[in-house]
Coordinates of C-alpha atoms in Angstrom, one line a residue:
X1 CA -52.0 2.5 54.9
X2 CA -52.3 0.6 58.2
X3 CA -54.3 3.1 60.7
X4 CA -57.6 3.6 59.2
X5 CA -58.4 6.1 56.7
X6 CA -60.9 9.2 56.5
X7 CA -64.1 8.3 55.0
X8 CA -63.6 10.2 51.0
X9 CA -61.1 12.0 53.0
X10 CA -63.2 14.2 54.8
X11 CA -64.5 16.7 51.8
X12 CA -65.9 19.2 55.5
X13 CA -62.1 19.1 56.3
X14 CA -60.0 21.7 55.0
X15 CA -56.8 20.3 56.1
X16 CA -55.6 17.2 54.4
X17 CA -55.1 14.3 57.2
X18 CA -56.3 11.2 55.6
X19 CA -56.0 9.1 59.1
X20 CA -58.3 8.4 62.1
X21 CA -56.9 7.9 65.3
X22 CA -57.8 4.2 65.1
X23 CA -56.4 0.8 64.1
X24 CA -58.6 -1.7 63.1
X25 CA -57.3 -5.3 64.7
X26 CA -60.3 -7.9 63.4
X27 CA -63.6 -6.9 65.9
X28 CA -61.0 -4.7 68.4
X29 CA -59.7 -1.5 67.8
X30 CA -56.3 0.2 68.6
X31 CA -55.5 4.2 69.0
X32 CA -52.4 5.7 68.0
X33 CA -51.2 6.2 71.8
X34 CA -52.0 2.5 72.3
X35 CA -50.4 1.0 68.7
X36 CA -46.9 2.8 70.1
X37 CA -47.1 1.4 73.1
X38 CA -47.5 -2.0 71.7
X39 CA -44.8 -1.5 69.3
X40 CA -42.7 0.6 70.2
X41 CA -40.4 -1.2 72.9
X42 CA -39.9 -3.7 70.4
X43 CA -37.8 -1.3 68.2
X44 CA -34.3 -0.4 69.1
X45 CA -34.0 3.0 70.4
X46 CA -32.2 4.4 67.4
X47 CA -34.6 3.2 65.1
X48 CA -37.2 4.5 67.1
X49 CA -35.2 8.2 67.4
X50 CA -35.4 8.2 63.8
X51 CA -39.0 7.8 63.1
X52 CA -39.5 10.6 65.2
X53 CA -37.3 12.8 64.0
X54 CA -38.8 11.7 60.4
X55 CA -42.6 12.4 61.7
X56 CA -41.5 16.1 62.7
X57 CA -40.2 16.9 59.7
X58 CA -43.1 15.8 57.5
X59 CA -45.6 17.8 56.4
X60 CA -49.0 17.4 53.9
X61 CA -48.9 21.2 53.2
X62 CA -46.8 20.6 49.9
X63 CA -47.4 17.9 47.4
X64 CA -46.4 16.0 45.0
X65 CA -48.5 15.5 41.3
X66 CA -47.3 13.0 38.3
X67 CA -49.4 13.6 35.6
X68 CA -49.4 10.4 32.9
X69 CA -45.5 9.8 33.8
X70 CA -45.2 6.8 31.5
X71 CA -41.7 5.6 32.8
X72 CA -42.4 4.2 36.5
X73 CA -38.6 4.6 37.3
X74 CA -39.1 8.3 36.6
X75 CA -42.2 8.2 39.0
X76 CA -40.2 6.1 42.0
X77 CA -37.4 8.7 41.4
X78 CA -39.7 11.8 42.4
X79 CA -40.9 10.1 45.2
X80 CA -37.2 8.9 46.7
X81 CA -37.3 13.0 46.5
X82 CA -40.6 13.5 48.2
X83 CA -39.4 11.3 51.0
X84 CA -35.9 12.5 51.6
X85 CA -37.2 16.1 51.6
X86 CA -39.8 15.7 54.2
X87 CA -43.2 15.3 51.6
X88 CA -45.8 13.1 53.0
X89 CA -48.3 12.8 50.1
X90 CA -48.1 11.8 46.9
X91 CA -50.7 11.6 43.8
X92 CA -50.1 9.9 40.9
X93 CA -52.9 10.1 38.1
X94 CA -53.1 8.0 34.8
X95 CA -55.3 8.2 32.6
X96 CA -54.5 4.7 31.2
X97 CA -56.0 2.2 33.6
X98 CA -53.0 -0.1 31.8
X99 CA -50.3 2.0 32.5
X100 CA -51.1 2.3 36.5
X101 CA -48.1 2.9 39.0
X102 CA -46.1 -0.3 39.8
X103 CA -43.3 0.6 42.0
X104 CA -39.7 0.5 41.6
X105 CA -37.7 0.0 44.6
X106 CA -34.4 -0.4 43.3
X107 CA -34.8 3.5 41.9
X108 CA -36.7 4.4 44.8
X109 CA -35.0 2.6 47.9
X110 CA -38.1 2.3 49.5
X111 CA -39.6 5.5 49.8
X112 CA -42.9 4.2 49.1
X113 CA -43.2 2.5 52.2
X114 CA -43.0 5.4 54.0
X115 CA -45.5 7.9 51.7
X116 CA -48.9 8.0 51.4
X117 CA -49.9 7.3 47.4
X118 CA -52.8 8.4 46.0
X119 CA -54.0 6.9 42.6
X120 CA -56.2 8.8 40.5
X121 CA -58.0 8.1 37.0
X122 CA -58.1 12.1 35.7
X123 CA -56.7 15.6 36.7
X124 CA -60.0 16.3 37.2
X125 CA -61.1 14.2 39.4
X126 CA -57.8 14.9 41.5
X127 CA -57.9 18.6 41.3
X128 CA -61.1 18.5 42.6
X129 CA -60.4 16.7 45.5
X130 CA -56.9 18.6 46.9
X131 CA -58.7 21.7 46.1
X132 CA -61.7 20.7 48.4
X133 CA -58.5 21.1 50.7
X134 CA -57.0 24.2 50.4
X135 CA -54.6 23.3 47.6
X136 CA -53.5 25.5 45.4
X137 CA -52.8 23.4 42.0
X138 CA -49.4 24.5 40.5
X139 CA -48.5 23.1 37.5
X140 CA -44.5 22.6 36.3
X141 CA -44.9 24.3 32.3
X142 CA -42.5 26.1 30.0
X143 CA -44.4 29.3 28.9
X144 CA -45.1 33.0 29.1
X145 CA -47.2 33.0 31.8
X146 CA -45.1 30.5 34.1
X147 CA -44.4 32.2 37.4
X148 CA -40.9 31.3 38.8
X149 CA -40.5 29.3 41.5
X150 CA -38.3 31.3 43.3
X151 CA -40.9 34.0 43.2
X152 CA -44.1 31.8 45.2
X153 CA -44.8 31.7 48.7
X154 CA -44.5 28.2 49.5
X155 CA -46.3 28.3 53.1
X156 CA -49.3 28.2 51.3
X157 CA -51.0 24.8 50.8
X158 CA -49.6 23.9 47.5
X159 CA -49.7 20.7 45.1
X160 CA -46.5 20.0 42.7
X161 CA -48.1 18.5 39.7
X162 CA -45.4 17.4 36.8
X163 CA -46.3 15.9 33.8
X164 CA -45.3 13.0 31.1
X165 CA -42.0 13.2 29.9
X166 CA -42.2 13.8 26.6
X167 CA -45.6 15.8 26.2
X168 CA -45.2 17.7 29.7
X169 CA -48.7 18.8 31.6
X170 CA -51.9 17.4 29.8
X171 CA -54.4 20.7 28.6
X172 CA -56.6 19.4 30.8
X173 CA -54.5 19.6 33.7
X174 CA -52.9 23.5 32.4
X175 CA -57.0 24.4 32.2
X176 CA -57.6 23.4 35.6
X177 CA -54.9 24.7 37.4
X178 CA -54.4 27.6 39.5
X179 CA -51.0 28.6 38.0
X180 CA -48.4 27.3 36.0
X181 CA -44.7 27.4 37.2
X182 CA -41.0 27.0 36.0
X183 CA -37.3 27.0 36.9
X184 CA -35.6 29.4 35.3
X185 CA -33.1 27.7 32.9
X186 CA -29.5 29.2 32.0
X187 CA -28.4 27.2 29.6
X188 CA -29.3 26.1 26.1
X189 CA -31.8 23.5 26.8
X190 CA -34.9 24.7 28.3
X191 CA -36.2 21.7 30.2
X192 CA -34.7 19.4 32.7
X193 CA -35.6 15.4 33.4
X194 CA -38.9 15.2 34.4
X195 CA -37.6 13.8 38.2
X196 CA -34.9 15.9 38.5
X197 CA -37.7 18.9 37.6
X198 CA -39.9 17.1 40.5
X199 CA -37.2 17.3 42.9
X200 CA -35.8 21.1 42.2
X201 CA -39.1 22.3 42.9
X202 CA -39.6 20.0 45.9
X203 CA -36.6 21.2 47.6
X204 CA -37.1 25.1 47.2
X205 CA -40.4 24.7 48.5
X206 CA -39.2 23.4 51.9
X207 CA -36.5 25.6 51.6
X208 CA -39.0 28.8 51.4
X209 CA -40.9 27.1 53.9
X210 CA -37.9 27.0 56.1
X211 CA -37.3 30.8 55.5
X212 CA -40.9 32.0 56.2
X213 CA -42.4 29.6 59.1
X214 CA -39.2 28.2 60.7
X215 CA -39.4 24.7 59.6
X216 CA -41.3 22.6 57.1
X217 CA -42.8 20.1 59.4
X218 CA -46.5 21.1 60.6
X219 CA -48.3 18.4 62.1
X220 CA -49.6 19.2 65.2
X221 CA -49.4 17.0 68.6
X222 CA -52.3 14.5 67.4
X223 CA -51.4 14.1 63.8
X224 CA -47.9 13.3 64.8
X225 CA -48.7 10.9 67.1
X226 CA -50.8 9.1 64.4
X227 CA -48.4 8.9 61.6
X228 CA -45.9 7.8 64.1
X229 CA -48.5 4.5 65.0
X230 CA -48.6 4.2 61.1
X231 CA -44.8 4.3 60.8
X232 CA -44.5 1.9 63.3
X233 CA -47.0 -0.6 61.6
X234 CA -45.2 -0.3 58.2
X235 CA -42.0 -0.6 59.4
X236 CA -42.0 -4.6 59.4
X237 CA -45.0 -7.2 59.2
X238 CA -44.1 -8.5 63.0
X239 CA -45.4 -4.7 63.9
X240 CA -48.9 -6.1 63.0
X241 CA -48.7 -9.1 64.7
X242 CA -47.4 -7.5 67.8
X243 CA -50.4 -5.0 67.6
X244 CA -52.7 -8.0 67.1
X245 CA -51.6 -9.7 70.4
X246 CA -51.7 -6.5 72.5
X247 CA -55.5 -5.5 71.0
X248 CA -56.4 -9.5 72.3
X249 CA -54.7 -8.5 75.7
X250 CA -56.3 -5.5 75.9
X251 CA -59.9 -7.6 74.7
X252 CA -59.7 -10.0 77.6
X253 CA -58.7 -7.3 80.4
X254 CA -61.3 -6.6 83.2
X255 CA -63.3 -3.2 82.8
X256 CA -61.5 -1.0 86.0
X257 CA -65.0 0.9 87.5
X258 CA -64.5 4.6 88.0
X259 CA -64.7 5.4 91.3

């Protein structure tokens, strides 16, 4: 993350927005209004067309949990998903501080780059947190009281959490969440890959969105405008330097009195 981040994440704000409208350039500082205006015009219009359009689309209200995935290609797979279907946060919790996410950018063509990645040690202490933010904590799980996805309202707040691929959702993860879901399966085998899972989910729940609110992208004005200054500071390490220069201009300009 390039713009600087909420403090714990704000546990006294519901909404999950883990940015300040600031960018930190050594002793200066830069807002988002001012980091695109630095940037920006440096970018070739398409390129900058497209971050826009990506910035609308994206939303916080959905998701994405991985729960002690233990093949990082499976992990970087789910989050190509998040990416391509408009999810901007992801959490991925091990509970085996030797097993922590490495990323994998030939499965993942990048997508990490463009999410937000949250590492956590234990369900616990991740629950915790998303629910401090409205989340509802729905867990991916085979059983007789699994809801079907196709029967939730996905404009609620809602957090995706799938599990390891060969022992599924940890006990302590079912235990602490707010209700287990599946895909209804129509075949012989009653499971699917544990990305391929990730992503069926993922994609009915912007679909649903879609159907109930219009769209699936919900930042307002001032939280688009934000994660567009952090896209633009991602998008190649000359953004940074570029910023750099301009927050130097900006140190050595002569105060304007107001009249």
């Amino acid at each position: 993350m390039k713009m600087e981040r909420r403090s714990g994440m704000d546990i006294h704000s519901k909404r999950w927005f883990p940015y300040l409208d600031r960018f930190k350039c050594g002793s200066e500082s830069l807002s988002s209004r001012e980091v695109i205006e630095a940037v920006a015009p440096v970018l070739m219009e398409e390129r900058k067309e497209r971050l826009k359009r990506v910035v609308r689309n994206r939303s916080y209200s959905v998701c994405l949990v991985v729960e002690g995935l233990c093949d990082f290609g499976n992990v970087s797979a789910t989050f190509r998903s998040a990416d391509a279907l408009g999810l901007q946060s992801v959490h991925v919790v091990s509970c085996d501080s030797s097993k922590r996410y490495r990323e994998n950018r030939h499965v993942s063509m990048g997508a990490e780059k463009w999410l937000d990645i949250e590492l956590w040690n234990s369900p616990k202490e991740c629950f915790k947190v998303l629910k401090s933010h409205g989340y509802r904590i729905a867990t991916t799980h085979v059983g007789m009281d699994a809801v079907s996805i196709y029967d939730m309202d996905w404009s609620r707040p809602t957090a995706i959490v799938v599990g390891n691929e060969n022992r599924g959702i940890s006990d302590e993860a079912l235990e602490l969440s707010d209700l287990h879901c599946s895909i209804p399966m129509k075949g012989m085998v009653d499971s699917f890959n544990v990305s391929v899972a990730a992503g069926i989910v993922m994609h009915h729940a912007v679909c649903d969105r879609t159907v109930r609110l219009g769209c699936h992208g919900d930042l307002n004005e001032d939280e688009s405008q934000i994660l567009l200054a952090e896209f633009l500071l991602r998008h190649n390490n000359s953004s940074i330097s570029i910023a750099n220069e301009y927050a130097k201009r900006k140190a050595h300009m002569p105060l304007i009195p107001r009249l």
